[in-house]
Every structure is written in structure tokens, then in C-alpha cells.
Amino acid sequence: MNLRSGRLKGQMSREVADFTSSLEFDRRIFQADILCNRAHTTMLMEQEIIPTDIGEQILGALDTLEKEGIEALDLDTAVEDIHMAVENYVTKVMGPDAGFMHTAKSRNDQVATDLKIALKQEIQNIQNELLTFIEVILEMAEENLDTLMVGYTHLQHAQPTTFAHHLLSYAQALKRDYGRLHDAYQRMDLCPLGSAALTTTSFPINRDRTAELLGFQGPMENSIDGVSSRDFIAETVFALTMLGTTLSKICEELIIWSTYEFRMVELTDEFSSTSSIMPQKKNPDVAEIVRGKTAVLNGELVTVLTIIKSLPQSYNRDLQEVTPHLWKATDTLNSALRITMGMLASAEFKGDRGEELARANFSAATELADLMVRDAGLPFRTAHQIVGRAVTVALNKGMKAEEIDTHFLDEISKELTGETLGIDNSVVTKALDPQEIVHSRKVIGGPAPSMVQEVIGNLRDFVRENNTS
Ligand code: ARG
């Protein structure tokens, strides 16, 4: 049945049909649309709204379509969208009685329902990938509990830590990314079907039943909201954008750490490129592409928000234009996630270099000041001043960090406060040792291997509790 044979007479030009059709990106909701029609038809039969024999024929045609696949549909843009293409197929199979399928249903509630069905599946897939990524990171962390590196603030040497501790900062960010997807999933898990065009219907439909058949927690409780809202898409795209940001930051560090200046990481050849002119080059192109591609997510988020921000309530066709940005976001994220996981898992962290940098540049200074508070009873601010001056003097004299001893500190202290400190030299030596520093930071969240091990255990529990596969 041609939708335009009633109210309208003229057909759209090819150009206008192509411009307005959603068929291209509706491919993503083909399966969901069959499920939606099947649930709705089943409910219509159960409620005796449509005759059983006609309902059975509709269900049979939908089954055949599912087996034949999307290629069985007429996907000419003049058909407008997947909902009309599916209805046309059912009509081709059983004749005009196919029209009963659309009783008490609109494409407005149908598309919102289809999108939620498809997106819920997509979110679960991404969540499973995320759990795998967290597991990969935990394994790497476990192998590097004592692998020293220097931690940075302002990209300047700050304090010693371990590679495991640093890796767990990624794992925690990914865990929150997982949580955001979980929250978005929970909130979207109410079914719009039965909202019909915008005010439901006078047919005695059973919305609880269709919600149940489609695996939702229940029906949405306002039909105008049911067809109007796409915040579930905006929210998901934000969660994906944030996850993309986590991936981009990881890649950023892999890029910096694999420079000659840092030399902390070596990426495998599989994740590197070379130059067409400079034969010596090993470039981190793959990480750069992830960093670049994840920017797409930021753009998709802004586009989605901008489309929905000025719409009056209920269905507006602008909503259709949200959809391709959702799928572009999920596709971009999926590939970036898998690539980043493979790249990080195969990267070699250079433990020797990590230790060299941890010892090189006064990153023990905070611990030295802490020592003065602990062993010499100084206020932290005074200790901070003494150590700051000690570092300046050491730098001016060309001394290395490990050459600082108790005598040297006493001289500086005398000059600044009039008092010596009298700290045992062996204690000073210990305070300058990055290994000792790391082991002494046993508080929750700290780099001590025992603490990192405990947090790895907590994250393993998290992965186990959430693993559905
Ligand atoms: N193709 C539309 C979309 O993706 C759904 C159909 C609603 N169309 C309409 N003219 N009421 O949003």
C-alpha cells in the first residue's frame, strides 16, 4: 500500500526522497523492527484487537523476512523508511490484511522502540569489551607491581610510582565509563511502544505485555515523552564520548612515552608505521589515529544535543537526523576500543628506563620533606623550603639527586633556620630511594605493591560480578 495514495497525490522527486529517507541508517534497526512488529502483533491477537488468523499470517511473514534478511526488502528511498519497507514486505506476502499490523501503532513509537532495542544490545557489547580491556590492564599491572617509573604533574617529573599504579588509573577510568553506560542502559530500559503517534490509542492494548515481550523493565509512563525523547541517545553518546576521551588519553601517553626523549614504551611493529622518506622512522600512527578519530565522538555529541534542544514536544522529523550520529558514535568507539586494547596489551614498558627516570630528577623531594617533618619535627612548610633550596643548590652545583646527604641538608637548614636537622644519613638515603618511597605509600589508592594488589583484587571482583558472557 502506498502511504501517499490517501492525503497526498504527488510523489516526491528522487532528490527529495533521497534527502528525507532514513533507509540507509535504518539498516541498523532492521532486526529490532521485526521484533517490535512481532511483539505488537502478538499483543494485538492476545487482546483480541485483530483476528487470530490474520495475526498468525503477519507473524509468519515476519518470520520469513527474518530468515531472508534485509535484502528481501524493497529499499528504494521512495519507501521512506524501514518501517514502511517491512510493512510493504508483509503486504506483498499476504495482501491488504497486512494493514492490521499497524493497528494502534505509529512509526513514531516504533522507531523510538527499535532504537532502544538496538542500542541496548550495542551497549552490552561495548560493556563486555570494556570488561575485557580492564582484565587486560589488570594482568599487565600484576606483572609490573614493582616496575618503577616517575609520575608527572604538568608533564614535569613529580614523584616516583610504579607502572602498575599508573595502569590502574586507566582501569578506574574505564570502570567509571562502564558505569556511565550501565546508568544510561538502566534509564532507557522503559518501552515507548503503545505511545502510538503521541497520545496512545483507544484500542485496549497491553503495554506491559509488549514491554515484557521486548525485554524492557516496563512501559514508559507518558506517551508524549515516549515519542519525543532522545535523551537516551544523547546520554549514551556522552558516555561513549567520555570513554573515547579515556582511550584518547591512553593513546596520548603511548605517543609521548614512545618518543626518544621518554623511551619508556615500545609499541609493536603491528601498531606502528614508518616514513616514506625517513627510513629510520617508527611512528605511533595507530595511536594518533585513535586520538584523532575519538574527536568524532565529541562532534556527534554536540550534533545530537543541538538537534534536540529546540524541538517542541512530541514527534518531529528532525529526530530522524539524530540516528546516524548515534551509529557513527558507536562504530567509532567500537573500533577505537579494540585497537587501543590491542596496542596497549602488546606494548613493551621499559622498566630500566622507568627506574632511571624515577631516580634522575629529584622526584624524591616530597619524601625528603616528609622525612624532616617525621624525624626532625619541622612544620611541613619549613621542610618544603629547605628541600626546595637543597634542590636549587644541588642543581647549581651539578649534583645528582642521590648525592644529597644529611650533611648537605644540615648546611641548608642551618642557613635558612639557624638549626641543623641531625637526621641519620641512612634514613636520608632510604628517603631518596624510589623503591622505598613507592613501598611506603600504603594508603588507599597509593602505589605500594600491596595496595595495588588489593585494588587489582577489587577490580577483578568488579569484572567477575558484571561478566555476563
Ligand atoms: N524514519 C523516522 C525516524 O527515523 C520514523 C518515522 C516517523 N515518520 C513520520 N513521518 N512520522 O524518526
CSV table of C-alpha atoms and ligand atoms in Angstrom, one decimal:
chain,number,residue,atom,x,y,z
A,1,MET,CA,0.0,0.0,0.0
A,2,ASN,CA,1.4,3.4,-1.0
A,3,LEU,CA,1.4,5.7,2.0
A,4,ARG,CA,1.0,8.7,-0.3
A,5,SER,CA,-2.2,7.5,-2.1
A,6,GLY,CA,-4.6,9.0,0.5
A,7,ARG,CA,-4.0,12.5,1.7
A,8,LEU,CA,-1.3,13.2,-0.9
A,9,LYS,CA,-1.4,12.8,-4.7
A,10,GLY,CA,2.0,13.8,-6.0
A,11,GLN,CA,5.2,11.7,-5.5
A,12,MET,CA,8.4,13.2,-4.1
A,13,SER,CA,11.1,13.8,-6.6
A,14,ARG,CA,14.1,11.4,-6.4
A,15,GLU,CA,16.2,14.2,-4.9
A,16,VAL,CA,13.6,14.9,-2.1
A,17,ALA,CA,13.1,11.2,-1.4
A,18,ASP,CA,16.8,10.6,-1.1
A,19,PHE,CA,17.1,13.7,1.1
A,20,THR,CA,14.4,12.7,3.5
A,21,SER,CA,14.7,8.9,3.7
A,22,SER,CA,16.2,7.2,6.7
A,23,LEU,CA,16.6,3.9,5.0
A,24,GLU,CA,20.4,4.0,4.9
A,25,PHE,CA,20.9,4.1,8.6
A,26,ASP,CA,17.6,2.2,9.4
A,27,ARG,CA,19.5,-0.9,8.4
A,28,ARG,CA,20.8,-0.9,12.0
A,29,ILE,CA,17.2,-1.3,13.3
A,30,PHE,CA,16.0,-4.0,10.8
A,31,GLN,CA,16.1,-6.8,13.4
A,32,ALA,CA,14.6,-4.6,16.1
A,33,ASP,CA,11.8,-3.6,13.8
A,34,ILE,CA,10.9,-7.3,13.2
A,35,LEU,CA,10.9,-7.9,17.0
A,36,CYS,CA,8.8,-4.8,17.5
A,37,ASN,CA,6.2,-5.8,14.9
A,38,ARG,CA,6.2,-9.4,16.3
A,39,ALA,CA,5.6,-8.3,19.9
A,40,HIS,CA,2.9,-5.7,18.9
A,41,THR,CA,1.1,-8.3,16.6
A,42,THR,CA,1.2,-10.9,19.4
A,43,MET,CA,-0.3,-8.5,21.8
A,44,LEU,CA,-3.0,-7.4,19.4
A,45,MET,CA,-4.0,-11.0,19.0
A,46,GLU,CA,-4.0,-11.7,22.7
A,47,GLN,CA,-6.1,-8.6,23.3
A,48,GLU,CA,-8.4,-9.7,20.5
A,49,ILE,CA,-7.9,-6.5,18.7
A,50,ILE,CA,-7.1,-8.2,15.5
A,51,PRO,CA,-8.3,-11.6,14.3
A,52,THR,CA,-6.0,-14.5,15.2
A,53,ASP,CA,-5.7,-15.9,11.7
A,54,ILE,CA,-4.6,-12.6,10.3
A,55,GLY,CA,-2.2,-12.2,13.2
A,56,GLU,CA,-0.7,-15.6,12.5
A,57,GLN,CA,-0.2,-14.7,8.9
A,58,ILE,CA,1.5,-11.5,9.9
A,59,LEU,CA,3.8,-13.4,12.3
A,60,GLY,CA,4.5,-16.0,9.5
A,61,ALA,CA,5.5,-13.2,7.1
A,62,LEU,CA,7.8,-11.6,9.7
A,63,ASP,CA,9.5,-15.0,10.3
A,64,THR,CA,10.1,-15.5,6.6
A,65,LEU,CA,11.5,-11.9,6.4
A,66,GLU,CA,13.8,-12.6,9.3
A,67,LYS,CA,15.2,-15.7,7.5
A,68,GLU,CA,15.5,-14.0,4.2
A,69,GLY,CA,17.2,-10.9,5.7
A,70,ILE,CA,17.1,-7.2,4.8
A,71,GLU,CA,18.0,-7.9,1.1
A,72,ALA,CA,14.4,-9.2,0.7
A,73,LEU,CA,13.1,-5.7,1.3
A,74,ASP,CA,12.5,-3.0,-1.3
A,75,LEU,CA,14.9,-0.4,-0.1
A,76,ASP,CA,14.1,2.4,-2.6
A,77,THR,CA,14.2,5.7,-0.8
A,78,ALA,CA,10.7,6.4,-2.1
A,79,VAL,CA,9.6,3.9,0.6
A,80,GLU,CA,10.8,6.4,3.2
A,81,ASP,CA,12.0,4.1,6.0
A,82,ILE,CA,12.4,0.6,7.3
A,83,HIS,CA,9.0,0.5,8.9
A,84,MET,CA,7.3,1.1,5.6
A,85,ALA,CA,9.7,-1.3,3.9
A,86,VAL,CA,8.8,-4.1,6.4
A,87,GLU,CA,5.1,-3.4,6.1
A,88,ASN,CA,5.3,-3.4,2.3
A,89,TYR,CA,7.0,-6.8,2.5
A,90,VAL,CA,4.3,-8.2,4.7
A,91,THR,CA,1.7,-6.8,2.4
A,92,LYS,CA,3.4,-8.4,-0.6
A,93,VAL,CA,3.3,-11.8,1.2
A,94,MET,CA,-0.4,-11.7,2.5
A,95,GLY,CA,-2.2,-8.8,0.8
A,96,PRO,CA,-4.1,-5.9,2.3
A,97,ASP,CA,-4.8,-7.7,5.6
A,98,ALA,CA,-1.2,-6.9,6.4
A,99,GLY,CA,-2.5,-3.4,7.2
A,100,PHE,CA,-3.9,-4.8,10.6
A,101,MET,CA,-0.3,-4.9,11.8
A,102,HIS,CA,-0.3,-1.1,12.1
A,103,THR,CA,-3.4,-1.0,14.3
A,104,ALA,CA,-2.7,1.1,17.4
A,105,LYS,CA,0.8,1.7,16.4
A,106,SER,CA,2.7,4.6,14.8
A,107,ARG,CA,6.1,4.8,13.3
A,108,ASN,CA,6.8,7.4,16.0
A,109,ASP,CA,6.6,4.9,18.9
A,110,GLN,CA,8.0,2.2,16.7
A,111,VAL,CA,11.2,4.0,15.8
A,112,ALA,CA,11.8,5.0,19.4
A,113,THR,CA,11.3,1.4,20.5
A,114,ASP,CA,13.5,0.0,17.7
A,115,LEU,CA,16.3,2.4,18.5
A,116,LYS,CA,16.2,1.4,22.2
A,117,ILE,CA,16.3,-2.3,21.4
A,118,ALA,CA,19.3,-2.0,19.0
A,119,LEU,CA,21.1,0.4,21.3
A,120,LYS,CA,20.7,-1.8,24.4
A,121,GLN,CA,22.4,-4.6,22.5
A,122,GLU,CA,25.1,-2.3,21.3
A,123,ILE,CA,25.8,-1.0,24.9
A,124,GLN,CA,26.0,-4.6,26.2
A,125,ASN,CA,28.6,-5.4,23.6
A,126,ILE,CA,30.7,-2.4,24.4
A,127,GLN,CA,30.4,-3.2,28.1
A,128,ASN,CA,31.7,-6.7,27.5
A,129,GLU,CA,34.6,-5.3,25.5
A,130,LEU,CA,35.3,-2.9,28.4
A,131,LEU,CA,35.5,-5.7,30.9
A,132,THR,CA,38.0,-7.5,28.7
A,133,PHE,CA,40.0,-4.3,28.5
A,134,ILE,CA,40.0,-3.9,32.2
A,135,GLU,CA,41.1,-7.5,32.6
A,136,VAL,CA,44.0,-7.0,30.1
A,137,ILE,CA,45.1,-4.0,32.2
A,138,LEU,CA,44.9,-5.9,35.4
A,139,GLU,CA,47.2,-8.6,34.0
A,140,MET,CA,49.7,-6.1,32.9
A,141,ALA,CA,49.5,-4.3,36.3
A,142,GLU,CA,50.1,-7.6,38.1
A,143,GLU,CA,53.3,-8.2,36.2
A,144,ASN,CA,54.6,-4.7,36.9
A,145,LEU,CA,53.9,-4.2,40.7
A,146,ASP,CA,57.5,-3.2,41.3
A,147,THR,CA,58.3,-1.6,37.9
A,148,LEU,CA,59.4,1.9,38.8
A,149,MET,CA,58.5,5.0,36.8
A,150,VAL,CA,58.3,8.6,37.5
A,151,GLY,CA,54.9,10.1,37.9
A,152,TYR,CA,54.3,13.5,36.3
A,153,THR,CA,52.3,16.7,37.1
A,154,HIS,CA,52.4,19.4,34.4
A,155,LEU,CA,54.4,16.8,32.4
A,156,GLN,CA,57.3,17.5,34.8
A,157,HIS,CA,58.9,14.9,37.0
A,158,ALA,CA,56.9,14.8,40.2
A,159,GLN,CA,57.1,11.6,42.4
A,160,PRO,CA,58.1,8.0,41.9
A,161,THR,CA,55.4,5.5,41.3
A,162,THR,CA,55.0,2.2,39.5
A,163,PHE,CA,53.8,1.2,36.1
A,164,ALA,CA,51.1,-0.9,37.8
A,165,HIS,CA,49.9,2.1,39.8
A,166,HIS,CA,49.7,4.1,36.6
A,167,LEU,CA,47.9,1.4,34.7
A,168,LEU,CA,45.3,1.1,37.4
A,169,SER,CA,44.4,4.8,36.9
A,170,TYR,CA,43.3,3.7,33.4
A,171,ALA,CA,41.4,0.8,34.8
A,172,GLN,CA,39.5,3.1,37.2
A,173,ALA,CA,38.6,5.5,34.4
A,174,LEU,CA,37.3,2.6,32.3
A,175,LYS,CA,35.3,1.3,35.2
A,176,ARG,CA,33.5,4.6,35.5
A,177,ASP,CA,33.0,4.6,31.7
A,178,TYR,CA,31.4,1.2,32.2
A,179,GLY,CA,29.2,2.6,35.0
A,180,ARG,CA,28.0,5.5,32.8
A,181,LEU,CA,26.9,3.1,30.1
A,182,HIS,CA,25.2,1.0,32.8
A,183,ASP,CA,23.3,4.0,34.0
A,184,ALA,CA,22.2,5.0,30.5
A,185,TYR,CA,21.1,1.5,29.9
A,186,GLN,CA,19.0,1.4,33.0
A,187,ARG,CA,17.3,4.7,32.3
A,188,MET,CA,16.5,3.8,28.7
A,189,ASP,CA,15.1,0.4,29.7
A,190,LEU,CA,11.4,1.5,29.5
A,191,CYS,CA,9.4,0.8,26.4
A,192,PRO,CA,7.9,3.6,24.2
A,193,LEU,CA,5.7,1.1,22.2
A,194,GLY,CA,2.0,1.9,22.6
A,195,SER,CA,2.6,5.6,22.7
A,196,ALA,CA,1.4,5.4,19.1
A,197,ALA,CA,1.6,8.8,17.4
A,198,LEU,CA,1.6,10.7,20.7
A,199,THR,CA,-1.5,10.1,22.8
A,200,THR,CA,-1.7,6.2,22.8
A,201,THR,CA,-4.9,4.7,21.4
A,202,SER,CA,-8.5,3.8,22.3
A,203,PHE,CA,-7.8,0.2,21.5
A,204,PRO,CA,-7.4,-1.9,24.7
A,205,ILE,CA,-3.7,-2.5,24.1
A,206,ASN,CA,-1.5,-4.1,26.8
A,207,ARG,CA,1.7,-2.1,27.1
A,208,ASP,CA,3.0,-4.2,29.9
A,209,ARG,CA,2.9,-7.2,27.7
A,210,THR,CA,4.8,-5.6,24.7
A,211,ALA,CA,7.4,-4.2,27.1
A,212,GLU,CA,7.8,-7.7,28.6
A,213,LEU,CA,8.0,-9.4,25.1
A,214,LEU,CA,10.7,-6.9,24.1
A,215,GLY,CA,12.7,-7.3,27.2
A,216,PHE,CA,12.1,-3.9,28.8
A,217,GLN,CA,11.5,-3.3,32.5
A,218,GLY,CA,8.1,-1.8,31.7
A,219,PRO,CA,6.4,0.8,29.6
A,220,MET,CA,7.2,4.5,29.5
A,221,GLU,CA,4.5,6.3,31.5
A,222,ASN,CA,3.9,9.3,29.2
A,223,SER,CA,3.1,8.8,25.6
A,224,ILE,CA,4.2,12.3,24.5
A,225,ASP,CA,7.5,11.7,26.2
A,226,GLY,CA,7.6,8.2,24.6
A,227,VAL,CA,7.8,9.6,21.1
A,228,SER,CA,9.6,12.9,21.8
A,229,SER,CA,12.6,11.9,23.9
A,230,ARG,CA,16.0,11.1,22.6
A,231,ASP,CA,17.9,11.9,25.8
A,232,PHE,CA,18.7,8.2,25.9
A,233,ILE,CA,20.8,8.7,22.8
A,234,ALA,CA,22.4,12.0,24.0
A,235,GLU,CA,23.3,10.3,27.3
A,236,THR,CA,24.7,7.2,25.6
A,237,VAL,CA,26.7,9.3,23.1
A,238,PHE,CA,28.1,11.3,26.1
A,239,ALA,CA,29.1,8.1,27.9
A,240,LEU,CA,30.8,7.0,24.6
A,241,THR,CA,32.5,10.3,24.2
A,242,MET,CA,33.8,10.1,27.7
A,243,LEU,CA,35.1,6.6,27.1
A,244,GLY,CA,36.6,7.9,23.8
A,245,THR,CA,38.4,10.6,25.9
A,246,THR,CA,39.8,7.9,28.2
A,247,LEU,CA,41.1,6.0,25.1
A,248,SER,CA,42.5,9.2,23.6
A,249,LYS,CA,44.4,10.0,26.8
A,250,ILE,CA,45.9,6.4,26.9
A,251,CYS,CA,47.0,6.8,23.3
A,252,GLU,CA,48.4,10.3,24.0
A,253,GLU,CA,50.6,8.7,26.7
A,254,LEU,CA,51.7,5.9,24.5
A,255,ILE,CA,52.7,8.5,21.9
A,256,ILE,CA,54.7,10.6,24.3
A,257,TRP,CA,56.2,7.7,26.1
A,258,SER,CA,57.5,6.2,22.9
A,259,THR,CA,59.5,9.3,21.9
A,260,TYR,CA,63.3,9.2,22.1
A,261,GLU,CA,63.1,11.7,24.9
A,262,PHE,CA,60.9,9.4,27.1
A,263,ARG,CA,61.8,6.0,25.8
A,264,MET,CA,59.5,4.4,28.3
A,265,VAL,CA,57.4,2.4,25.9
A,266,GLU,CA,58.0,0.5,22.7
A,267,LEU,CA,54.9,-0.2,20.5
A,268,THR,CA,55.0,-3.4,18.4
A,269,ASP,CA,55.6,-3.0,14.7
A,270,GLU,CA,52.0,-4.2,14.2
A,271,PHE,CA,50.8,-0.9,15.7
A,272,SER,CA,53.5,1.3,14.1
A,273,SER,CA,54.2,2.9,10.7
A,274,THR,CA,57.3,4.2,9.0
A,275,SER,CA,58.0,7.2,6.9
A,276,SER,CA,58.1,7.2,3.1
A,277,ILE,CA,61.2,9.4,3.2
A,278,MET,CA,62.9,9.0,6.6
A,279,PRO,CA,64.0,5.3,6.7
A,280,GLN,CA,64.8,5.3,10.4
A,281,LYS,CA,61.2,6.2,11.5
A,282,LYS,CA,59.0,4.2,13.7
A,283,ASN,CA,55.8,6.2,14.1
A,284,PRO,CA,52.9,5.7,16.5
A,285,ASP,CA,50.4,6.3,13.8
A,286,VAL,CA,47.8,3.9,15.1
A,287,ALA,CA,47.6,5.7,18.5
A,288,GLU,CA,47.5,9.0,16.7
A,289,ILE,CA,44.5,7.8,14.6
A,290,VAL,CA,42.7,6.7,17.7
A,291,ARG,CA,43.4,10.2,19.2
A,292,GLY,CA,42.1,11.8,16.0
A,293,LYS,CA,39.1,9.5,15.5
A,294,THR,CA,37.8,9.8,19.0
A,295,ALA,CA,37.3,13.5,18.3
A,296,VAL,CA,34.5,12.4,16.0
A,297,LEU,CA,32.6,11.4,19.2
A,298,ASN,CA,32.8,15.0,20.5
A,299,GLY,CA,31.3,16.2,17.3
A,300,GLU,CA,28.5,13.6,17.3
A,301,LEU,CA,27.5,14.5,20.9
A,302,VAL,CA,27.3,18.2,20.0
A,303,THR,CA,25.2,17.4,16.9
A,304,VAL,CA,22.8,15.2,18.8
A,305,LEU,CA,22.3,17.8,21.6
A,306,THR,CA,21.9,20.6,19.0
A,307,ILE,CA,19.2,18.7,17.1
A,308,ILE,CA,17.1,18.0,20.1
A,309,LYS,CA,17.5,21.3,22.0
A,310,SER,CA,14.9,23.4,20.2
A,311,LEU,CA,12.2,20.8,19.4
A,312,PRO,CA,8.7,21.3,20.7
A,313,GLN,CA,7.3,18.2,22.3
A,314,SER,CA,6.1,15.1,20.5
A,315,TYR,CA,7.5,13.7,17.3
A,316,ASN,CA,9.4,16.0,14.9
A,317,ARG,CA,11.1,14.6,11.8
A,318,ASP,CA,14.3,16.3,13.0
A,319,LEU,CA,14.6,13.4,15.4
A,320,GLN,CA,15.4,11.1,12.5
A,321,GLU,CA,18.6,13.1,12.0
A,322,VAL,CA,19.8,12.1,15.4
A,323,THR,CA,20.1,8.4,14.5
A,324,PRO,CA,23.0,8.4,12.1
A,325,HIS,CA,25.1,10.3,14.6
A,326,LEU,CA,24.4,7.6,17.2
A,327,TRP,CA,25.6,4.8,15.0
A,328,LYS,CA,28.6,6.8,13.9
A,329,ALA,CA,29.5,7.2,17.6
A,330,THR,CA,29.1,3.5,18.4
A,331,ASP,CA,31.1,2.4,15.4
A,332,THR,CA,33.9,4.9,16.1
A,333,LEU,CA,34.0,3.9,19.7
A,334,ASN,CA,34.0,0.1,19.0
A,335,SER,CA,36.9,0.3,16.6
A,336,ALA,CA,38.9,2.7,18.8
A,337,LEU,CA,38.3,0.5,21.9
A,338,ARG,CA,39.5,-2.7,20.2
A,339,ILE,CA,42.6,-1.1,18.6
A,340,THR,CA,43.6,0.7,21.9
A,341,MET,CA,43.2,-2.6,23.8
A,342,GLY,CA,45.4,-4.5,21.4
A,343,MET,CA,48.0,-1.7,21.2
A,344,LEU,CA,48.4,-1.3,25.0
A,345,ALA,CA,48.4,-5.1,25.6
A,346,SER,CA,51.2,-5.6,23.2
A,347,ALA,CA,53.3,-2.5,24.1
A,348,GLU,CA,56.6,-3.1,26.0
A,349,PHE,CA,57.1,-1.0,29.0
A,350,LYS,CA,60.8,-0.3,29.6
A,351,GLY,CA,61.4,-1.0,33.2
A,352,ASP,CA,65.1,0.1,33.2
A,353,ARG,CA,64.2,3.4,31.7
A,354,GLY,CA,61.3,3.9,34.1
A,355,GLU,CA,63.7,3.4,37.0
A,356,GLU,CA,66.4,5.6,35.5
A,357,LEU,CA,63.9,8.5,35.2
A,358,ALA,CA,62.5,7.8,38.7
A,359,ARG,CA,66.0,8.3,40.2
A,360,ALA,CA,67.2,11.1,37.9
A,361,ASN,CA,65.5,14.3,38.7
A,362,PHE,CA,64.7,14.9,42.4
A,363,SER,CA,61.3,13.1,42.4
A,364,ALA,CA,62.1,12.0,45.9
A,365,ALA,CA,61.9,15.6,47.1
A,366,THR,CA,58.5,15.3,48.7
A,367,GLU,CA,59.6,12.3,50.6
A,368,LEU,CA,62.6,14.1,51.9
A,369,ALA,CA,60.4,17.0,53.2
A,370,ASP,CA,58.1,14.4,54.8
A,371,LEU,CA,61.2,12.9,56.5
A,372,MET,CA,62.1,16.2,58.1
A,373,VAL,CA,58.5,16.5,59.5
A,374,ARG,CA,58.7,13.0,60.8
A,375,ASP,CA,62.3,12.8,62.1
A,376,ALA,CA,63.2,16.4,62.9
A,377,GLY,CA,59.8,17.7,63.9
A,378,LEU,CA,59.7,20.5,61.4
A,379,PRO,CA,56.5,22.0,60.1
A,380,PHE,CA,55.9,20.8,56.5
A,381,ARG,CA,56.2,24.3,55.1
A,382,THR,CA,59.7,24.8,56.6
A,383,ALA,CA,60.7,21.3,55.4
A,384,HIS,CA,59.4,22.2,51.9
A,385,GLN,CA,61.6,25.4,51.9
A,386,ILE,CA,64.7,23.5,53.0
A,387,VAL,CA,64.3,20.8,50.4
A,388,GLY,CA,63.4,23.4,47.7
A,389,ARG,CA,66.6,25.2,48.5
A,390,ALA,CA,68.6,22.0,48.6
A,391,VAL,CA,67.4,21.1,45.1
A,392,THR,CA,68.3,24.5,43.7
A,393,VAL,CA,71.8,24.3,45.3
A,394,ALA,CA,72.3,20.8,44.0
A,395,LEU,CA,71.3,21.8,40.5
A,396,ASN,CA,73.7,24.8,40.6
A,397,LYS,CA,76.5,22.5,41.7
A,398,GLY,CA,75.7,19.9,39.2
A,399,MET,CA,74.9,17.3,41.9
A,400,LYS,CA,72.8,14.3,41.3
A,401,ALA,CA,69.7,13.6,43.5
A,402,GLU,CA,71.4,10.6,45.1
A,403,GLU,CA,74.4,12.8,46.2
A,404,ILE,CA,72.2,14.6,48.7
A,405,ASP,CA,73.1,13.5,52.2
A,406,THR,CA,72.4,14.5,55.8
A,407,HIS,CA,75.4,16.8,55.9
A,408,PHE,CA,74.3,18.7,52.8
A,409,LEU,CA,70.8,19.1,54.2
A,410,ASP,CA,72.1,20.3,57.6
A,411,GLU,CA,74.1,23.1,55.8
A,412,ILE,CA,71.0,24.3,54.0
A,413,SER,CA,68.8,24.0,57.1
A,414,LYS,CA,71.4,26.0,59.2
A,415,GLU,CA,71.4,28.7,56.6
A,416,LEU,CA,67.6,29.0,56.5
A,417,THR,CA,66.6,28.3,60.1
A,418,GLY,CA,69.7,28.5,62.2
A,419,GLU,CA,69.3,24.9,63.2
A,420,THR,CA,70.7,21.6,61.9
A,421,LEU,CA,68.5,18.6,61.4
A,422,GLY,CA,70.7,15.8,62.6
A,423,ILE,CA,68.9,13.1,60.6
A,424,ASP,CA,70.7,9.8,60.3
A,425,ASN,CA,72.3,9.5,56.9
A,426,SER,CA,70.9,6.0,56.3
A,427,VAL,CA,67.4,7.4,56.7
A,428,VAL,CA,68.2,10.1,54.2
A,429,THR,CA,69.5,7.5,51.7
A,430,LYS,CA,66.3,5.5,52.2
A,431,ALA,CA,64.1,8.5,51.6
A,432,LEU,CA,65.8,9.1,48.3
A,433,ASP,CA,65.2,5.6,47.1
A,434,PRO,CA,62.2,5.4,44.7
A,435,GLN,CA,61.7,1.8,45.6
A,436,GLU,CA,61.4,2.7,49.3
A,437,ILE,CA,59.2,5.6,48.5
A,438,VAL,CA,56.8,3.5,46.5
A,439,HIS,CA,56.6,0.8,49.1
A,440,SER,CA,55.9,3.3,51.9
A,441,ARG,CA,52.8,4.7,50.2
A,442,LYS,CA,50.4,2.1,51.5
A,443,VAL,CA,47.4,4.3,51.9
A,444,ILE,CA,44.3,3.5,49.9
A,445,GLY,CA,44.9,4.3,46.3
A,446,GLY,CA,48.7,4.5,46.7
A,447,PRO,CA,51.4,2.8,44.7
A,448,ALA,CA,52.7,0.3,47.3
A,449,PRO,CA,52.6,-3.1,45.6
A,450,SER,CA,50.5,-4.5,48.5
A,451,MET,CA,47.9,-1.7,48.0
A,452,VAL,CA,47.9,-2.0,44.2
A,453,GLN,CA,47.5,-5.8,44.6
A,454,GLU,CA,44.4,-5.2,46.8
A,455,VAL,CA,42.9,-2.8,44.2
A,456,ILE,CA,43.6,-5.3,41.5
A,457,GLY,CA,41.6,-7.8,43.6
A,458,ASN,CA,38.7,-5.3,43.9
A,459,LEU,CA,38.7,-4.7,40.1
A,460,ARG,CA,38.8,-8.4,39.4
A,461,ASP,CA,35.6,-8.7,41.6
A,462,PHE,CA,34.0,-5.9,39.6
A,463,VAL,CA,34.8,-7.7,36.3
A,464,ARG,CA,33.5,-11.1,37.7
A,465,GLU,CA,30.3,-9.6,39.1
A,466,ASN,CA,29.5,-7.8,35.8
A,467,ASN,CA,30.6,-10.5,33.4
A,468,THR,CA,27.6,-11.9,31.6
A,469,SER,CA,29.4,-13.8,28.9
B,1,ARG,N1,12.0,7.4,9.8
B,1,ARG,C1,11.6,8.1,11.0
B,1,ARG,C2,12.7,8.3,12.1
B,1,ARG,O1,13.7,7.7,11.9
B,1,ARG,C3,10.5,7.4,11.7
B,1,ARG,C4,9.1,7.6,11.0
B,1,ARG,C5,8.3,8.7,11.6
B,1,ARG,N2,8.0,9.4,10.5
B,1,ARG,C6,7.0,10.3,10.4
B,1,ARG,N3,6.8,10.9,9.4
B,1,ARG,N4,6.1,10.4,11.4
B,1,ARG,O2,12.5,9.0,13.0
